[in-house]
PDB file of C-alpha atoms in Angstrom:
ATOM      1  CA  MET A1484      18.208   7.455  14.684  1.00  0.00           C
ATOM      2  CA  ALA A1485      19.304   4.063  13.373  1.00  0.00           C
ATOM      3  CA  SER A1486      20.465   3.900   9.786  1.00  0.00           C
ATOM      4  CA  LEU A1487      18.501   1.916   7.229  1.00  0.00           C
ATOM      5  CA  THR A1488      19.361  -0.975   4.952  1.00  0.00           C
ATOM      6  CA  THR A1489      17.709  -1.465   1.564  1.00  0.00           C
ATOM      7  CA  SER A1490      18.228  -4.790  -0.170  1.00  0.00           C
ATOM      8  CA  PRO A1491      16.524  -6.825  -2.903  1.00  0.00           C
ATOM      9  CA  VAL A1492      14.291  -9.782  -2.090  1.00  0.00           C
ATOM     10  CA  THR A1493      13.488 -12.226  -4.882  1.00  0.00           C
ATOM     11  CA  TYR A1494      10.466 -14.499  -4.686  1.00  0.00           C
ATOM     12  CA  GLN A1495       8.045 -16.489  -6.822  1.00  0.00           C
ATOM     13  CA  ALA A1496       4.364 -16.077  -7.675  1.00  0.00           C
ATOM     14  CA  ASN A1497       2.511 -18.421 -10.031  1.00  0.00           C
ATOM     15  CA  GLY A1498       5.727 -19.569 -11.654  1.00  0.00           C
ATOM     16  CA  SER A1499       7.120 -16.073 -12.268  1.00  0.00           C
ATOM     17  CA  THR A1500       9.981 -14.306 -10.535  1.00  0.00           C
ATOM     18  CA  PHE A1501       9.547 -11.013  -8.673  1.00  0.00           C
ATOM     19  CA  THR A1502      12.083  -8.768  -6.959  1.00  0.00           C
ATOM     20  CA  GLY A1503      11.009  -6.324  -4.267  1.00  0.00           C
ATOM     21  CA  SER A1504      13.021  -4.085  -1.959  1.00  0.00           C
ATOM     22  CA  LEU A1505      13.325  -4.772   1.759  1.00  0.00           C
ATOM     23  CA  VAL A1506      13.912  -1.725   3.973  1.00  0.00           C
ATOM     24  CA  TYR A1507      14.670  -1.949   7.694  1.00  0.00           C
ATOM     25  CA  GLN A1508      16.686  -0.447  10.542  1.00  0.00           C
ATOM     26  CA  ASN A1509      20.195  -1.821  10.925  1.00  0.00           C
ATOM     27  CA  ASP A1510      19.963  -2.283  14.676  1.00  0.00           C
ATOM     28  CA  ILE A1511      17.019  -4.703  14.747  1.00  0.00           C
ATOM     29  CA  THR A1512      17.510  -7.377  17.401  1.00  0.00           C
ATOM     30  CA  SER A1513      13.921  -8.519  17.924  1.00  0.00           C
ATOM     31  CA  THR A1514      10.875  -9.065  15.734  1.00  0.00           C
ATOM     32  CA  ARG A1515       9.157  -5.984  14.337  1.00  0.00           C
ATOM     33  CA  PRO A1516       5.796  -5.418  12.659  1.00  0.00           C
ATOM     34  CA  GLY A1517       5.959  -6.138   8.935  1.00  0.00           C
ATOM     35  CA  ILE A1518       4.549  -3.944   6.196  1.00  0.00           C
ATOM     36  CA  VAL A1519       3.976  -4.877   2.560  1.00  0.00           C
ATOM     37  CA  LEU A1520       4.123  -1.633   0.594  1.00  0.00           C
ATOM     38  CA  ALA A1521       2.371  -1.640  -2.773  1.00  0.00           C
ATOM     39  CA  PRO A1522       3.878   1.210  -4.837  1.00  0.00           C
ATOM     40  CA  ASN A1523       2.198   3.418  -7.411  1.00  0.00           C
ATOM     41  CA  TRP A1524       1.970   2.421 -11.067  1.00  0.00           C
ATOM     42  CA  MET A1525       5.691   3.027 -11.624  1.00  0.00           C
ATOM     43  CA  GLY A1526       6.468  -0.024  -9.487  1.00  0.00           C
ATOM     44  CA  VAL A1527       9.646  -0.586  -7.473  1.00  0.00           C
ATOM     45  CA  THR A1528      11.513   2.717  -7.741  1.00  0.00           C
ATOM     46  CA  ARG A1529      13.874   4.769  -5.633  1.00  0.00           C
ATOM     47  CA  MET A1530      10.930   6.933  -4.601  1.00  0.00           C
ATOM     48  CA  ALA A1531       9.000   3.875  -3.415  1.00  0.00           C
ATOM     49  CA  GLU A1532      12.055   2.823  -1.418  1.00  0.00           C
ATOM     50  CA  ASP A1533      12.240   6.310   0.114  1.00  0.00           C
ATOM     51  CA  VAL A1534       8.623   6.013   1.254  1.00  0.00           C
ATOM     52  CA  ALA A1535       9.412   2.574   2.668  1.00  0.00           C
ATOM     53  CA  GLY A1536      12.308   4.178   4.522  1.00  0.00           C
ATOM     54  CA  LYS A1537       9.984   6.741   6.096  1.00  0.00           C
ATOM     55  CA  ILE A1538       7.928   3.853   7.484  1.00  0.00           C
ATOM     56  CA  ALA A1539      10.908   1.664   8.399  1.00  0.00           C
ATOM     57  CA  ALA A1540      12.424   4.551  10.374  1.00  0.00           C
ATOM     58  CA  GLN A1541       9.513   4.184  12.803  1.00  0.00           C
ATOM     59  CA  GLY A1542      10.514   0.615  13.630  1.00  0.00           C
ATOM     60  CA  PHE A1543       8.844  -1.427  10.894  1.00  0.00           C
ATOM     61  CA  VAL A1544      10.246  -3.939   8.406  1.00  0.00           C
ATOM     62  CA  VAL A1545       8.944  -2.942   4.977  1.00  0.00           C
ATOM     63  CA  LEU A1546       8.913  -4.858   1.711  1.00  0.00           C
ATOM     64  CA  VAL A1547       8.181  -2.844  -1.430  1.00  0.00           C
ATOM     65  CA  ALA A1548       6.171  -5.323  -3.481  1.00  0.00           C
ATOM     66  CA  ASP A1549       7.014  -6.021  -7.105  1.00  0.00           C
ATOM     67  CA  LEU A1550       3.646  -6.033  -8.883  1.00  0.00           C
ATOM     68  CA  TYR A1551       4.907  -6.552 -12.445  1.00  0.00           C
ATOM     69  CA  GLY A1552       7.751  -9.080 -12.370  1.00  0.00           C
ATOM     70  CA  GLU A1553      11.525  -9.149 -12.343  1.00  0.00           C
ATOM     71  CA  GLY A1554      13.005  -6.765 -14.893  1.00  0.00           C
ATOM     72  CA  LYS A1555       9.622  -5.249 -15.746  1.00  0.00           C
ATOM     73  CA  ARG A1556      10.108  -1.622 -14.807  1.00  0.00           C
ATOM     74  CA  PRO A1557       8.054   1.002 -16.656  1.00  0.00           C
ATOM     75  CA  THR A1558       9.917   4.046 -17.905  1.00  0.00           C
ATOM     76  CA  SER A1559       6.904   6.203 -18.787  1.00  0.00           C
ATOM     77  CA  GLY A1560       3.331   6.791 -17.735  1.00  0.00           C
ATOM     78  CA  GLU A1561       2.145   5.032 -20.880  1.00  0.00           C
ATOM     79  CA  GLU A1562       4.115   1.894 -20.047  1.00  0.00           C
ATOM     80  CA  ALA A1563       3.037   2.048 -16.418  1.00  0.00           C
ATOM     81  CA  GLY A1564      -0.611   2.359 -17.353  1.00  0.00           C
ATOM     82  CA  SER A1565      -0.396  -0.654 -19.644  1.00  0.00           C
ATOM     83  CA  MET A1566       1.345  -2.773 -17.004  1.00  0.00           C
ATOM     84  CA  MET A1567      -1.063  -1.666 -14.296  1.00  0.00           C
ATOM     85  CA  MET A1568      -4.195  -2.477 -16.284  1.00  0.00           C
ATOM     86  CA  ALA A1569      -2.834  -5.941 -17.049  1.00  0.00           C
ATOM     87  CA  VAL A1570      -2.836  -6.635 -13.295  1.00  0.00           C
ATOM     88  CA  LYS A1571      -5.635  -4.553 -11.751  1.00  0.00           C
ATOM     89  CA  ASP A1572      -8.859  -6.445 -11.062  1.00  0.00           C
ATOM     90  CA  THR A1573      -7.319  -9.761 -12.142  1.00  0.00           C
ATOM     91  CA  PRO A1574      -6.398 -12.730  -9.926  1.00  0.00           C
ATOM     92  CA  ALA A1575      -2.757 -11.677 -10.306  1.00  0.00           C
ATOM     93  CA  GLU A1576      -3.337  -8.534  -8.224  1.00  0.00           C
ATOM     94  CA  VAL A1577      -4.069 -10.411  -5.010  1.00  0.00           C
ATOM     95  CA  ALA A1578      -1.727 -13.298  -5.847  1.00  0.00           C
ATOM     96  CA  ARG A1579       1.254 -10.973  -6.218  1.00  0.00           C
ATOM     97  CA  MET A1580       0.419  -9.116  -3.021  1.00  0.00           C
ATOM     98  CA  GLN A1581       0.072 -12.394  -1.135  1.00  0.00           C
ATOM     99  CA  ALA A1582       3.388 -13.589  -2.573  1.00  0.00           C
ATOM    100  CA  ALA A1583       5.051 -10.399  -1.326  1.00  0.00           C
ATOM    101  CA  LEU A1584       3.514 -10.905   2.109  1.00  0.00           C
ATOM    102  CA  THR A1585       4.852 -14.443   2.216  1.00  0.00           C
ATOM    103  CA  ALA A1586       8.287 -13.257   1.079  1.00  0.00           C
ATOM    104  CA  LEU A1587       8.304 -10.645   3.846  1.00  0.00           C
ATOM    105  CA  LEU A1588       7.669 -13.369   6.423  1.00  0.00           C
ATOM    106  CA  GLU A1589      10.175 -15.828   4.974  1.00  0.00           C
ATOM    107  CA  GLN A1590      13.136 -13.497   4.402  1.00  0.00           C
ATOM    108  CA  GLN A1591      16.001 -13.887   6.888  1.00  0.00           C
ATOM    109  CA  GLN A1592      17.450 -10.375   6.882  1.00  0.00           C
ATOM    110  CA  ALA A1593      15.160  -8.696   9.400  1.00  0.00           C
ATOM    111  CA  PRO A1594      12.868 -10.555  11.828  1.00  0.00           C
ATOM    112  CA  VAL A1595       9.144  -9.940  11.385  1.00  0.00           C
ATOM    113  CA  ALA A1596       6.360 -10.633  13.881  1.00  0.00           C
ATOM    114  CA  HIS A1597       3.935 -12.941  12.068  1.00  0.00           C
ATOM    115  CA  ASP A1598       0.982 -11.605  14.042  1.00  0.00           C
ATOM    116  CA  LYS A1599       1.761  -7.942  13.288  1.00  0.00           C
ATOM    117  CA  LEU A1600       1.333  -7.426   9.565  1.00  0.00           C
ATOM    118  CA  ALA A1601      -0.205  -4.693   7.430  1.00  0.00           C
ATOM    119  CA  ALA A1602      -0.483  -3.647   3.802  1.00  0.00           C
ATOM    120  CA  VAL A1603       0.021  -0.061   2.664  1.00  0.00           C
ATOM    121  CA  GLY A1604      -0.439   1.213  -0.872  1.00  0.00           C
ATOM    122  CA  PHE A1605      -0.207   4.358  -2.973  1.00  0.00           C
ATOM    123  CA  CYS A1606      -2.428   5.074  -6.013  1.00  0.00           C
ATOM    124  CA  PHE A1607      -2.624   1.710  -7.842  1.00  0.00           C
ATOM    125  CA  GLY A1608      -0.939   0.224  -4.793  1.00  0.00           C
ATOM    126  CA  GLY A1609      -3.734   1.536  -2.591  1.00  0.00           C
ATOM    127  CA  HIS A1610      -6.186  -0.565  -4.572  1.00  0.00           C
ATOM    128  CA  CYS A1611      -3.847  -3.547  -4.194  1.00  0.00           C
ATOM    129  CA  ALA A1612      -3.711  -3.134  -0.405  1.00  0.00           C
ATOM    130  CA  LEU A1613      -7.509  -3.040  -0.159  1.00  0.00           C
ATOM    131  CA  GLU A1614      -7.905  -6.068  -2.418  1.00  0.00           C
ATOM    132  CA  LEU A1615      -5.431  -8.023  -0.286  1.00  0.00           C
ATOM    133  CA  ALA A1616      -7.536  -7.270   2.788  1.00  0.00           C
ATOM    134  CA  ARG A1617     -10.771  -8.130   0.973  1.00  0.00           C
ATOM    135  CA  SER A1618      -9.269 -11.466  -0.085  1.00  0.00           C
ATOM    136  CA  GLY A1619      -8.988 -12.578   3.528  1.00  0.00           C
ATOM    137  CA  ALA A1620      -5.253 -12.114   4.065  1.00  0.00           C
ATOM    138  CA  ASP A1621      -4.107 -12.409   7.663  1.00  0.00           C
ATOM    139  CA  ILE A1622      -3.202  -8.750   8.140  1.00  0.00           C
ATOM    140  CA  LYS A1623      -4.040  -6.337  10.933  1.00  0.00           C
ATOM    141  CA  ALA A1624      -4.624  -3.357   8.651  1.00  0.00           C
ATOM    142  CA  ALA A1625      -4.833  -2.150   5.074  1.00  0.00           C
ATOM    143  CA  VAL A1626      -4.033   1.502   4.343  1.00  0.00           C
ATOM    144  CA  SER A1627      -4.727   3.205   1.022  1.00  0.00           C
ATOM    145  CA  PHE A1628      -3.206   6.565   0.066  1.00  0.00           C
ATOM    146  CA  HIS A1629      -5.077   8.197  -2.856  1.00  0.00           C
ATOM    147  CA  GLY A1630      -6.061   4.833  -4.297  1.00  0.00           C
ATOM    148  CA  SER A1631      -9.235   3.793  -6.074  1.00  0.00           C
ATOM    149  CA  LEU A1632     -11.794   2.085  -3.837  1.00  0.00           C
ATOM    150  CA  ASP A1633     -13.721  -0.030  -6.308  1.00  0.00           C
ATOM    151  CA  THR A1634     -13.580  -3.810  -6.424  1.00  0.00           C
ATOM    152  CA  LYS A1635     -14.618  -6.512  -8.856  1.00  0.00           C
ATOM    153  CA  GLY A1636     -13.658  -9.363  -6.545  1.00  0.00           C
ATOM    154  CA  ASP A1637     -16.196 -11.876  -5.249  1.00  0.00           C
ATOM    155  CA  TYR A1638     -15.213 -11.873  -1.587  1.00  0.00           C
ATOM    156  CA  ALA A1639     -17.025 -13.164   1.478  1.00  0.00           C
ATOM    157  CA  MET A1640     -18.557 -10.481   3.680  1.00  0.00           C
ATOM    158  CA  ASP A1641     -16.448 -11.586   6.657  1.00  0.00           C
ATOM    159  CA  SER A1642     -13.162 -11.826   4.734  1.00  0.00           C
ATOM    160  CA  ILE A1643     -11.514  -8.660   6.087  1.00  0.00           C
ATOM    161  CA  LYS A1644      -9.677  -9.549   9.285  1.00  0.00           C
ATOM    162  CA  GLY A1645      -8.208  -6.189  10.290  1.00  0.00           C
ATOM    163  CA  SER A1646      -8.737  -2.448  10.167  1.00  0.00           C
ATOM    164  CA  VAL A1647      -9.056  -0.425   6.967  1.00  0.00           C
ATOM    165  CA  LEU A1648      -7.871   3.164   6.585  1.00  0.00           C
ATOM    166  CA  VAL A1649      -8.463   5.141   3.390  1.00  0.00           C
ATOM    167  CA  LEU A1650      -6.643   8.468   2.966  1.00  0.00           C
ATOM    168  CA  ASP A1651      -8.315  10.312   0.123  1.00  0.00           C
ATOM    169  CA  GLY A1652      -7.797  13.588  -1.683  1.00  0.00           C
ATOM    170  CA  ALA A1653     -11.154  15.388  -1.713  1.00  0.00           C
ATOM    171  CA  ALA A1654     -10.173  17.062  -5.001  1.00  0.00           C
ATOM    172  CA  ASP A1655      -8.915  13.862  -6.640  1.00  0.00           C
ATOM    173  CA  PRO A1656     -10.448  13.622 -10.147  1.00  0.00           C
ATOM    174  CA  LEU A1657      -8.953  10.173 -10.748  1.00  0.00           C
ATOM    175  CA  VAL A1658     -10.910   8.514  -7.946  1.00  0.00           C
ATOM    176  CA  PRO A1659     -14.587   9.018  -8.818  1.00  0.00           C
ATOM    177  CA  ARG A1660     -16.418  10.543  -5.884  1.00  0.00           C
ATOM    178  CA  GLU A1661     -19.174   7.948  -6.068  1.00  0.00           C
ATOM    179  CA  GLN A1662     -16.586   5.358  -5.050  1.00  0.00           C
ATOM    180  CA  LEU A1663     -16.471   6.910  -1.596  1.00  0.00           C
ATOM    181  CA  ASN A1664     -20.168   6.284  -1.007  1.00  0.00           C
ATOM    182  CA  GLU A1665     -19.852   2.736  -2.301  1.00  0.00           C
ATOM    183  CA  PHE A1666     -16.877   2.152  -0.031  1.00  0.00           C
ATOM    184  CA  VAL A1667     -18.782   3.428   3.004  1.00  0.00           C
ATOM    185  CA  ARG A1668     -21.687   1.105   2.227  1.00  0.00           C
ATOM    186  CA  GLU A1669     -19.359  -1.850   1.721  1.00  0.00           C
ATOM    187  CA  MET A1670     -17.348  -1.326   4.881  1.00  0.00           C
ATOM    188  CA  THR A1671     -20.448  -0.648   6.991  1.00  0.00           C
ATOM    189  CA  ALA A1672     -22.011  -3.873   5.735  1.00  0.00           C
ATOM    190  CA  ARG A1673     -18.843  -5.767   6.590  1.00  0.00           C
ATOM    191  CA  GLN A1674     -18.995  -4.432  10.172  1.00  0.00           C
ATOM    192  CA  ILE A1675     -15.261  -3.929  10.497  1.00  0.00           C
ATOM    193  CA  ASP A1676     -13.074  -1.150  11.915  1.00  0.00           C
ATOM    194  CA  TRP A1677     -12.774   1.315   9.036  1.00  0.00           C
ATOM    195  CA  GLN A1678     -11.865   4.959   8.559  1.00  0.00           C
ATOM    196  CA  LEU A1679     -12.180   7.256   5.562  1.00  0.00           C
ATOM    197  CA  VAL A1680     -10.353  10.586   5.723  1.00  0.00           C
ATOM    198  CA  SER A1681     -10.834  12.963   2.791  1.00  0.00           C
ATOM    199  CA  TYR A1682      -8.464  15.931   2.711  1.00  0.00           C
ATOM    200  CA  ALA A1683      -9.664  19.278   1.369  1.00  0.00           C
ATOM    201  CA  GLY A1684      -7.722  20.647  -1.583  1.00  0.00           C
ATOM    202  CA  ALA A1685      -5.765  17.445  -2.179  1.00  0.00           C
ATOM    203  CA  ALA A1686      -5.666  15.959  -5.668  1.00  0.00           C
ATOM    204  CA  HIS A1687      -4.337  12.571  -6.751  1.00  0.00           C
ATOM    205  CA  SER A1688      -0.797  11.535  -5.722  1.00  0.00           C
ATOM    206  CA  PHE A1689      -0.707  14.050  -2.867  1.00  0.00           C
ATOM    207  CA  THR A1690       2.170  12.140  -1.210  1.00  0.00           C
ATOM    208  CA  ASP A1691       4.352  12.132  -4.344  1.00  0.00           C
ATOM    209  CA  PRO A1692       6.952  14.957  -4.445  1.00  0.00           C
ATOM    210  CA  GLN A1693       7.274  14.440  -8.215  1.00  0.00           C
ATOM    211  CA  ALA A1694       3.554  14.913  -8.920  1.00  0.00           C
ATOM    212  CA  ASN A1695       3.085  18.305 -10.579  1.00  0.00           C
ATOM    213  CA  ASN A1696      -0.076  18.256 -12.677  1.00  0.00           C
ATOM    214  CA  PRO A1697      -2.220  20.937 -11.013  1.00  0.00           C
ATOM    215  CA  GLY A1698      -5.783  19.886 -10.386  1.00  0.00           C
ATOM    216  CA  VAL A1699      -5.104  16.295 -11.345  1.00  0.00           C
ATOM    217  CA  ALA A1700      -2.070  14.795  -9.595  1.00  0.00           C
ATOM    218  CA  GLN A1701      -0.141  17.141  -7.335  1.00  0.00           C
ATOM    219  CA  TYR A1702       2.069  16.920  -4.269  1.00  0.00           C
ATOM    220  CA  HIS A1703       0.551  18.418  -1.129  1.00  0.00           C
ATOM    221  CA  PRO A1704       3.178  18.268   1.641  1.00  0.00           C
ATOM    222  CA  GLN A1705       0.858  19.316   4.460  1.00  0.00           C
ATOM    223  CA  VAL A1706      -1.766  16.728   3.562  1.00  0.00           C
ATOM    224  CA  ALA A1707       0.909  14.080   3.015  1.00  0.00           C
ATOM    225  CA  GLU A1708       2.242  14.618   6.518  1.00  0.00           C
ATOM    226  CA  ARG A1709      -1.260  14.551   7.999  1.00  0.00           C
ATOM    227  CA  ALA A1710      -2.000  11.301   6.176  1.00  0.00           C
ATOM    228  CA  PHE A1711       1.194   9.588   7.348  1.00  0.00           C
ATOM    229  CA  THR A1712       0.422  10.716  10.898  1.00  0.00           C
ATOM    230  CA  ARG A1713      -3.001   9.047  10.620  1.00  0.00           C
ATOM    231  CA  MET A1714      -1.408   5.822   9.440  1.00  0.00           C
ATOM    232  CA  PHE A1715       1.151   5.760  12.234  1.00  0.00           C
ATOM    233  CA  ALA A1716      -1.592   6.455  14.784  1.00  0.00           C
ATOM    234  CA  LEU A1717      -3.492   3.415  13.536  1.00  0.00           C
ATOM    235  CA  PHE A1718      -0.363   1.276  13.699  1.00  0.00           C
ATOM    236  CA  ALA A1719       0.197   2.420  17.292  1.00  0.00           C
ATOM    237  CA  GLU A1720      -3.297   1.161  18.143  1.00  0.00           C
ATOM    238  CA  ILE A1721      -3.183  -2.221  16.436  1.00  0.00           C
ATOM    239  CA  PHE A1722       0.435  -3.189  17.050  1.00  0.00           C
TER     240      PHE A1722
END
């Protein structure tokens, strides 16, 4: 297996500076599909880079998006929650995701196929990935891992251009169950290619090895592996 490189990528959004992490295989000689990875509420962390590495190891170029700004790195759940709520459901949420997508395409370290792009997100990042798709971004897929499904955006019904995959923990108390029904109605009305997979016994943050709050946010290795397999199967179809 090829080794991976992780390096910072600095870019601008609405006059502010952001620094994400680019992760890719060292032996790339031709264009690869590009993935914008929206991390959980803790932002650009080593764990987020590790998840990006899991995806990059399958032949993708992955940019971990900076959703808060250069130097703004929460050190506690309280700080993360405050930073997250300042972005969620505001114009900045989509603008910062779009800026990361543009940075992924413009960076010169690893070639990306402009017609093979997707957004993937975890928890808060899952919401960001869905909002990017709803906004009309030119991506082939949006994938949400244990993210909330609600939206306050005023988007056109035909705005989503690719597939949507939601990977949900059936025992997740932080994503209200009524959101699933609303999501199904929304996606059905949009007449796009969508999937919703809800995993029995999985709470919030089921992909996060550090999550250890039983019944609320807890790592579930079997479900995590099943969910990643679903994502890679979708990528095999669309790319």
